[in-house]
Amino acid sequence: DVQLVESGGGLVQPGGSLRLSCETSGFTFSSYWMHWVRQAPGKGLVWVARINPDGSVTHFADSVKGRFSLSRDDAKKTLYLRMASLRVEDTAVYYCTRTSGAGPDFWGQGTLVTVSS
Amino acid sequence: NFMLSQPPSLSESPGKTVTISCTASSGSIASNYVQWYQQRPGSAPTTLIYEDNQKPSGVPDRFSGSIDSSSNSAFLTISGLKTEDEADYYCQSFVGSNPWVFGGGTRLNVL
């Protein structure tokens, strides 16, 4: 079975940094585009970032460009989202997703990031 | 900017049929695939419909997706409503190589 398990969320002060991880299993990780989608409390889903199968191409939402970075470790089958210069408005549940086409086919359970002083 | 608009909420009774719309702000809704996701309270989203009208294994036949070019909209139809269908529903698409765009979500109340 495909599994995506996020970790690394928590409480951080504005301006701080955090690294989220997404451990995967049940599929050939190195063959898929992977994305992060976030959801602020009580709000809808918003796309954050994506990385291609070999890790050579990344794209970011304008709201996080220059502050967030993406990487992947195929040996560990793990996706990483490095978040820096965090703002209060980055507070959200962050979901790791796999895509085999036009949208996510599998979602992780999410990890909560709270940016507050 | 490409946007997808959904009604904020809908209510319907158990056993009935409900249709949730997702209208594109620009371009043709038929130009790129539309997906639908269900998010029950306190849970992560799950994929209900992909590529306009395809269902992952395990999704009941009560759920179906369609596209109507004349209204530039996609639709999610749920028949034989059950109380367990009470959830938030999101549509999603994209334009060209641009990133995913999600609709604002529709809260479905089954009462």
PDB file of C-alpha atoms in Angstrom:
ATOM      1  CA  ASP A   1       0.000   0.000   0.000  1.00  0.00           C
ATOM      2  CA  VAL A   2       1.128   3.523  -0.743  1.00  0.00           C
ATOM      3  CA  GLN A   3       1.977   5.417   2.427  1.00  0.00           C
ATOM      4  CA  LEU A   4       3.113   8.990   2.970  1.00  0.00           C
ATOM      5  CA  VAL A   5       4.048   9.978   6.520  1.00  0.00           C
ATOM      6  CA  GLU A   6       4.909  13.588   7.323  1.00  0.00           C
ATOM      7  CA  SER A   7       6.864  14.733  10.349  1.00  0.00           C
ATOM      8  CA  GLY A   8       8.766  17.745  11.604  1.00  0.00           C
ATOM      9  CA  GLY A   9       5.934  20.145  12.315  1.00  0.00           C
ATOM     10  CA  GLY A  10       5.691  22.138  15.515  1.00  0.00           C
ATOM     11  CA  LEU A  11       5.682  25.575  17.072  1.00  0.00           C
ATOM     12  CA  VAL A  12       8.236  28.068  15.773  1.00  0.00           C
ATOM     13  CA  GLN A  13       8.697  31.801  16.244  1.00  0.00           C
ATOM     14  CA  PRO A  14       8.313  34.227  13.351  1.00  0.00           C
ATOM     15  CA  GLY A  15      11.570  34.366  11.387  1.00  0.00           C
ATOM     16  CA  GLY A  16      12.467  30.840  12.426  1.00  0.00           C
ATOM     17  CA  SER A  17      13.110  27.714  10.379  1.00  0.00           C
ATOM     18  CA  LEU A  18      11.740  24.214  10.210  1.00  0.00           C
ATOM     19  CA  ARG A  19      12.316  21.121   8.076  1.00  0.00           C
ATOM     20  CA  LEU A  20       9.426  18.852   7.224  1.00  0.00           C
ATOM     21  CA  SER A  21       9.980  15.265   6.143  1.00  0.00           C
ATOM     22  CA  CYS A  22       7.730  12.921   4.188  1.00  0.00           C
ATOM     23  CA  GLU A  23       8.689   9.265   4.429  1.00  0.00           C
ATOM     24  CA  THR A  24       7.178   7.136   1.684  1.00  0.00           C
ATOM     25  CA  SER A  25       6.618   3.459   1.077  1.00  0.00           C
ATOM     26  CA  GLY A  26       4.673   1.142  -1.181  1.00  0.00           C
ATOM     27  CA  PHE A  27       5.749   2.646  -4.518  1.00  0.00           C
ATOM     28  CA  THR A  28       8.823   3.515  -6.570  1.00  0.00           C
ATOM     29  CA  PHE A  29       9.544   6.928  -5.029  1.00  0.00           C
ATOM     30  CA  SER A  30      12.115   7.905  -7.652  1.00  0.00           C
ATOM     31  CA  SER A  31       9.512   7.721 -10.437  1.00  0.00           C
ATOM     32  CA  TYR A  32       7.071  10.322  -9.187  1.00  0.00           C
ATOM     33  CA  TRP A  33       6.610  14.053  -8.939  1.00  0.00           C
ATOM     34  CA  MET A  34       5.969  14.987  -5.334  1.00  0.00           C
ATOM     35  CA  HIS A  35       4.131  18.050  -4.032  1.00  0.00           C
ATOM     36  CA  TRP A  36       3.340  19.855  -0.792  1.00  0.00           C
ATOM     37  CA  VAL A  37      -0.121  21.296  -0.205  1.00  0.00           C
ATOM     38  CA  ARG A  38      -1.048  23.288   2.898  1.00  0.00           C
ATOM     39  CA  GLN A  39      -4.245  24.179   4.706  1.00  0.00           C
ATOM     40  CA  ALA A  40      -4.463  27.065   7.147  1.00  0.00           C
ATOM     41  CA  PRO A  41      -6.822  26.525  10.106  1.00  0.00           C
ATOM     42  CA  GLY A  42     -10.415  26.594   8.884  1.00  0.00           C
ATOM     43  CA  LYS A  43      -9.360  27.390   5.326  1.00  0.00           C
ATOM     44  CA  GLY A  44      -9.039  25.583   1.996  1.00  0.00           C
ATOM     45  CA  LEU A  45      -6.243  23.715   0.252  1.00  0.00           C
ATOM     46  CA  VAL A  46      -3.358  25.653  -1.284  1.00  0.00           C
ATOM     47  CA  TRP A  47      -0.552  24.282  -3.415  1.00  0.00           C
ATOM     48  CA  VAL A  48       2.915  25.075  -2.029  1.00  0.00           C
ATOM     49  CA  ALA A  49       5.679  23.365  -3.995  1.00  0.00           C
ATOM     50  CA  ARG A  50       6.643  20.503  -6.304  1.00  0.00           C
ATOM     51  CA  ILE A  51       9.739  18.538  -7.281  1.00  0.00           C
ATOM     52  CA  ASN A  52      10.333  16.319 -10.279  1.00  0.00           C
ATOM     53  CA  PRO A  53      11.347  12.642 -10.023  1.00  0.00           C
ATOM     54  CA  ASP A  54      15.113  13.189 -10.192  1.00  0.00           C
ATOM     55  CA  GLY A  55      15.100  16.290  -8.006  1.00  0.00           C
ATOM     56  CA  SER A  56      16.468  18.606 -10.688  1.00  0.00           C
ATOM     57  CA  VAL A  57      13.352  20.787 -11.021  1.00  0.00           C
ATOM     58  CA  THR A  58      11.435  22.548  -8.266  1.00  0.00           C
ATOM     59  CA  HIS A  59       8.641  25.105  -8.334  1.00  0.00           C
ATOM     60  CA  PHE A  60       7.171  27.150  -5.512  1.00  0.00           C
ATOM     61  CA  ALA A  61       4.090  29.231  -4.867  1.00  0.00           C
ATOM     62  CA  ASP A  62       4.829  32.965  -4.972  1.00  0.00           C
ATOM     63  CA  SER A  63       3.965  33.207  -1.268  1.00  0.00           C
ATOM     64  CA  VAL A  64       6.903  30.978  -0.274  1.00  0.00           C
ATOM     65  CA  LYS A  65       9.380  31.557  -3.095  1.00  0.00           C
ATOM     66  CA  GLY A  66      12.833  32.385  -1.795  1.00  0.00           C
ATOM     67  CA  ARG A  67      12.000  31.136   1.703  1.00  0.00           C
ATOM     68  CA  PHE A  68      11.188  27.449   1.132  1.00  0.00           C
ATOM     69  CA  SER A  69      13.308  24.786  -0.567  1.00  0.00           C
ATOM     70  CA  LEU A  70      12.597  21.223  -1.621  1.00  0.00           C
ATOM     71  CA  SER A  71      14.779  18.167  -1.859  1.00  0.00           C
ATOM     72  CA  ARG A  72      14.446  14.416  -2.011  1.00  0.00           C
ATOM     73  CA  ASP A  73      16.534  11.432  -0.985  1.00  0.00           C
ATOM     74  CA  ASP A  74      15.701   8.471  -3.182  1.00  0.00           C
ATOM     75  CA  ALA A  75      17.735   6.062  -1.067  1.00  0.00           C
ATOM     76  CA  LYS A  76      15.610   6.957   1.959  1.00  0.00           C
ATOM     77  CA  LYS A  77      12.445   7.414  -0.139  1.00  0.00           C
ATOM     78  CA  THR A  78      11.956  10.689   1.663  1.00  0.00           C
ATOM     79  CA  LEU A  79      10.886  14.179   0.607  1.00  0.00           C
ATOM     80  CA  TYR A  80      12.022  17.265   2.504  1.00  0.00           C
ATOM     81  CA  LEU A  81      10.570  20.773   2.737  1.00  0.00           C
ATOM     82  CA  ARG A  82      12.942  23.282   4.265  1.00  0.00           C
ATOM     83  CA  MET A  83      11.111  26.367   5.497  1.00  0.00           C
ATOM     84  CA  ALA A  84      12.939  29.536   6.520  1.00  0.00           C
ATOM     85  CA  SER A  85      11.962  33.093   7.478  1.00  0.00           C
ATOM     86  CA  LEU A  86       8.641  31.722   8.636  1.00  0.00           C
ATOM     87  CA  ARG A  87       5.684  34.056   8.962  1.00  0.00           C
ATOM     88  CA  VAL A  88       2.494  33.863  10.969  1.00  0.00           C
ATOM     89  CA  GLU A  89       0.613  33.296   7.708  1.00  0.00           C
ATOM     90  CA  ASP A  90       2.615  30.094   7.092  1.00  0.00           C
ATOM     91  CA  THR A  91       0.668  28.480   9.944  1.00  0.00           C
ATOM     92  CA  ALA A  92      -1.060  25.464   8.418  1.00  0.00           C
ATOM     93  CA  VAL A  93      -1.256  21.722   8.153  1.00  0.00           C
ATOM     94  CA  TYR A  94       1.237  20.672   5.488  1.00  0.00           C
ATOM     95  CA  TYR A  95       0.348  17.650   3.360  1.00  0.00           C
ATOM     96  CA  CYS A  96       2.791  15.639   1.297  1.00  0.00           C
ATOM     97  CA  THR A  97       1.220  14.315  -1.898  1.00  0.00           C
ATOM     98  CA  ARG A  98       2.170  12.036  -4.745  1.00  0.00           C
ATOM     99  CA  THR A  99       0.984  12.633  -8.281  1.00  0.00           C
ATOM    100  CA  SER A 100       0.872  10.361 -11.280  1.00  0.00           C
ATOM    101  CA  GLY A 101      -0.998  12.834 -13.448  1.00  0.00           C
ATOM    102  CA  ALA A 102      -3.105  15.953 -13.113  1.00  0.00           C
ATOM    103  CA  GLY A 103      -3.404  16.066  -9.336  1.00  0.00           C
ATOM    104  CA  PRO A 104      -2.596  14.270  -6.097  1.00  0.00           C
ATOM    105  CA  ASP A 105      -3.488  10.610  -6.019  1.00  0.00           C
ATOM    106  CA  PHE A 106      -2.240   9.905  -2.500  1.00  0.00           C
ATOM    107  CA  TRP A 107      -2.035  12.222   0.513  1.00  0.00           C
ATOM    108  CA  GLY A 108      -0.193  11.985   3.798  1.00  0.00           C
ATOM    109  CA  GLN A 109      -1.945  12.609   7.095  1.00  0.00           C
ATOM    110  CA  GLY A 110      -0.387  16.061   7.412  1.00  0.00           C
ATOM    111  CA  THR A 111       1.847  17.813   9.929  1.00  0.00           C
ATOM    112  CA  LEU A 112       0.900  21.032  11.716  1.00  0.00           C
ATOM    113  CA  VAL A 113       3.212  24.024  11.582  1.00  0.00           C
ATOM    114  CA  THR A 114       2.381  26.867  13.955  1.00  0.00           C
ATOM    115  CA  VAL A 115       4.248  30.143  13.614  1.00  0.00           C
ATOM    116  CA  SER A 116       3.682  32.296  16.668  1.00  0.00           C
ATOM    117  CA  SER A 117       5.554  34.333  19.228  1.00  0.00           C
TER     118      SER A 117
ATOM    119  CA  ASN B   1      -5.313  34.532 -12.647  1.00  0.00           C
ATOM    120  CA  PHE B   2      -6.979  31.168 -13.110  1.00  0.00           C
ATOM    121  CA  MET B   3      -9.454  30.424 -10.333  1.00  0.00           C
ATOM    122  CA  LEU B   4     -12.016  27.740  -9.542  1.00  0.00           C
ATOM    123  CA  SER B   5     -15.247  28.761  -7.783  1.00  0.00           C
ATOM    124  CA  GLN B   6     -17.393  26.430  -5.692  1.00  0.00           C
ATOM    125  CA  PRO B   7     -20.513  27.076  -3.606  1.00  0.00           C
ATOM    126  CA  PRO B   8     -19.426  27.444   0.051  1.00  0.00           C
ATOM    127  CA  SER B   9     -22.026  25.026   1.342  1.00  0.00           C
ATOM    128  CA  LEU B  10     -24.853  22.719   0.353  1.00  0.00           C
ATOM    129  CA  SER B  11     -27.382  20.721   2.331  1.00  0.00           C
ATOM    130  CA  GLU B  12     -29.339  17.677   1.318  1.00  0.00           C
ATOM    131  CA  SER B  13     -31.170  14.772   2.904  1.00  0.00           C
ATOM    132  CA  PRO B  14     -29.993  11.171   3.120  1.00  0.00           C
ATOM    133  CA  GLY B  15     -30.895   9.123   0.059  1.00  0.00           C
ATOM    134  CA  LYS B  16     -31.072  12.153  -2.211  1.00  0.00           C
ATOM    135  CA  THR B  17     -28.717  13.277  -4.979  1.00  0.00           C
ATOM    136  CA  VAL B  18     -26.538  16.372  -4.776  1.00  0.00           C
ATOM    137  CA  THR B  19     -24.353  18.047  -7.382  1.00  0.00           C
ATOM    138  CA  ILE B  20     -21.409  20.307  -6.515  1.00  0.00           C
ATOM    139  CA  SER B  21     -20.235  22.745  -9.164  1.00  0.00           C
ATOM    140  CA  CYS B  22     -16.720  24.015  -9.873  1.00  0.00           C
ATOM    141  CA  THR B  23     -16.562  26.928 -12.326  1.00  0.00           C
ATOM    142  CA  ALA B  24     -13.377  28.109 -14.042  1.00  0.00           C
ATOM    143  CA  SER B  25     -12.736  31.862 -14.110  1.00  0.00           C
ATOM    144  CA  SER B  26     -10.910  31.848 -17.444  1.00  0.00           C
ATOM    145  CA  GLY B  27      -9.968  29.540 -20.261  1.00  0.00           C
ATOM    146  CA  SER B  28     -11.813  26.320 -20.986  1.00  0.00           C
ATOM    147  CA  ILE B  29     -12.575  23.899 -18.156  1.00  0.00           C
ATOM    148  CA  ALA B  30     -12.178  21.116 -20.703  1.00  0.00           C
ATOM    149  CA  SER B  31      -8.597  22.051 -21.537  1.00  0.00           C
ATOM    150  CA  ASN B  32      -7.111  20.409 -18.447  1.00  0.00           C
ATOM    151  CA  TYR B  33      -8.259  17.602 -16.220  1.00  0.00           C
ATOM    152  CA  VAL B  34     -10.312  18.303 -13.092  1.00  0.00           C
ATOM    153  CA  GLN B  35      -9.928  16.303  -9.887  1.00  0.00           C
ATOM    154  CA  TRP B  36     -12.147  16.110  -6.802  1.00  0.00           C
ATOM    155  CA  TYR B  37     -11.159  15.466  -3.185  1.00  0.00           C
ATOM    156  CA  GLN B  38     -13.141  14.636  -0.075  1.00  0.00           C
ATOM    157  CA  GLN B  39     -12.029  15.826   3.342  1.00  0.00           C
ATOM    158  CA  ARG B  40     -13.917  14.548   6.348  1.00  0.00           C
ATOM    159  CA  PRO B  41     -13.671  16.580   9.565  1.00  0.00           C
ATOM    160  CA  GLY B  42     -10.289  16.204  11.216  1.00  0.00           C
ATOM    161  CA  SER B  43      -8.865  14.068   8.401  1.00  0.00           C
ATOM    162  CA  ALA B  44      -6.587  14.476   5.413  1.00  0.00           C
ATOM    163  CA  PRO B  45      -8.111  14.807   1.944  1.00  0.00           C
ATOM    164  CA  THR B  46      -8.613  11.723  -0.192  1.00  0.00           C
ATOM    165  CA  THR B  47      -8.942  11.530  -3.958  1.00  0.00           C
ATOM    166  CA  LEU B  48     -12.466  10.889  -5.203  1.00  0.00           C
ATOM    167  CA  ILE B  49     -12.263  11.648  -8.915  1.00  0.00           C
ATOM    168  CA  TYR B  50      -9.314  12.157 -11.240  1.00  0.00           C
ATOM    169  CA  GLU B  51      -9.085  13.140 -14.912  1.00  0.00           C
ATOM    170  CA  ASP B  52     -12.633  14.588 -14.900  1.00  0.00           C
ATOM    171  CA  ASN B  53     -14.541  11.358 -14.318  1.00  0.00           C
ATOM    172  CA  GLN B  54     -12.241   8.513 -13.323  1.00  0.00           C
ATOM    173  CA  LYS B  55     -12.462   6.873  -9.912  1.00  0.00           C
ATOM    174  CA  PRO B  56      -9.649   5.330  -7.878  1.00  0.00           C
ATOM    175  CA  SER B  57     -10.336   1.812  -6.734  1.00  0.00           C
ATOM    176  CA  GLY B  58     -12.471   1.770  -3.624  1.00  0.00           C
ATOM    177  CA  VAL B  59     -14.506   4.889  -4.437  1.00  0.00           C
ATOM    178  CA  PRO B  60     -18.203   3.927  -4.553  1.00  0.00           C
ATOM    179  CA  ASP B  61     -20.191   4.196  -7.773  1.00  0.00           C
ATOM    180  CA  ARG B  62     -22.393   6.769  -6.010  1.00  0.00           C
ATOM    181  CA  PHE B  63     -19.708   9.349  -6.829  1.00  0.00           C
ATOM    182  CA  SER B  64     -19.314  10.631 -10.380  1.00  0.00           C
ATOM    183  CA  GLY B  65     -17.588  13.509 -12.133  1.00  0.00           C
ATOM    184  CA  SER B  66     -18.473  15.401 -15.290  1.00  0.00           C
ATOM    185  CA  ILE B  67     -17.565  18.442 -17.343  1.00  0.00           C
ATOM    186  CA  ASP B  68     -19.871  20.940 -19.062  1.00  0.00           C
ATOM    187  CA  SER B  69     -18.133  23.234 -21.520  1.00  0.00           C
ATOM    188  CA  SER B  70     -21.183  25.464 -21.986  1.00  0.00           C
ATOM    189  CA  SER B  71     -21.052  26.561 -18.337  1.00  0.00           C
ATOM    190  CA  ASN B  72     -17.284  26.161 -18.127  1.00  0.00           C
ATOM    191  CA  SER B  73     -17.837  24.012 -15.073  1.00  0.00           C
ATOM    192  CA  ALA B  74     -17.013  20.651 -13.610  1.00  0.00           C
ATOM    193  CA  PHE B  75     -19.485  18.782 -11.456  1.00  0.00           C
ATOM    194  CA  LEU B  76     -19.294  16.202  -8.690  1.00  0.00           C
ATOM    195  CA  THR B  77     -22.516  14.250  -8.265  1.00  0.00           C
ATOM    196  CA  ILE B  78     -23.214  12.122  -5.218  1.00  0.00           C
ATOM    197  CA  SER B  79     -26.280   9.906  -5.355  1.00  0.00           C
ATOM    198  CA  GLY B  80     -27.936   7.962  -2.554  1.00  0.00           C
ATOM    199  CA  LEU B  81     -26.499  10.356   0.028  1.00  0.00           C
ATOM    200  CA  LYS B  82     -25.310   8.874   3.302  1.00  0.00           C
ATOM    201  CA  THR B  83     -24.524  10.668   6.542  1.00  0.00           C
ATOM    202  CA  GLU B  84     -20.897   9.600   6.087  1.00  0.00           C
ATOM    203  CA  ASP B  85     -20.751  11.799   2.959  1.00  0.00           C
ATOM    204  CA  GLU B  86     -20.875  14.871   5.191  1.00  0.00           C
ATOM    205  CA  ALA B  87     -17.508  16.482   4.418  1.00  0.00           C
ATOM    206  CA  ASP B  88     -15.706  19.238   2.548  1.00  0.00           C
ATOM    207  CA  TYR B  89     -15.254  18.706  -1.181  1.00  0.00           C
ATOM    208  CA  TYR B  90     -12.579  20.406  -3.268  1.00  0.00           C
ATOM    209  CA  CYS B  91     -12.077  20.574  -7.017  1.00  0.00           C
ATOM    210  CA  GLN B  92      -8.609  21.070  -8.509  1.00  0.00           C
ATOM    211  CA  SER B  93      -7.146  21.742 -11.926  1.00  0.00           C
ATOM    212  CA  PHE B  94      -4.338  23.699 -13.570  1.00  0.00           C
ATOM    213  CA  VAL B  95      -3.479  25.662 -16.717  1.00  0.00           C
ATOM    214  CA  GLY B  96      -0.634  24.501 -18.919  1.00  0.00           C
ATOM    215  CA  SER B  97       2.460  23.783 -16.876  1.00  0.00           C
ATOM    216  CA  ASN B  98       1.323  26.037 -14.030  1.00  0.00           C
ATOM    217  CA  PRO B  99       0.874  24.621 -10.569  1.00  0.00           C
ATOM    218  CA  TRP B 100      -2.307  23.192  -9.171  1.00  0.00           C
ATOM    219  CA  VAL B 101      -5.248  25.431  -8.382  1.00  0.00           C
ATOM    220  CA  PHE B 102      -7.870  24.327  -5.862  1.00  0.00           C
ATOM    221  CA  GLY B 103     -11.417  25.554  -5.561  1.00  0.00           C
ATOM    222  CA  GLY B 104     -12.408  27.126  -2.259  1.00  0.00           C
ATOM    223  CA  GLY B 105     -14.216  24.002  -1.120  1.00  0.00           C
ATOM    224  CA  THR B 106     -17.866  23.098  -0.528  1.00  0.00           C
ATOM    225  CA  ARG B 107     -19.116  22.005   2.881  1.00  0.00           C
ATOM    226  CA  LEU B 108     -21.768  19.307   2.333  1.00  0.00           C
ATOM    227  CA  ASN B 109     -24.269  18.837   5.122  1.00  0.00           C
ATOM    228  CA  VAL B 110     -26.343  15.672   5.057  1.00  0.00           C
ATOM    229  CA  LEU B 111     -29.314  16.064   7.358  1.00  0.00           C
TER     230      LEU B 111
END
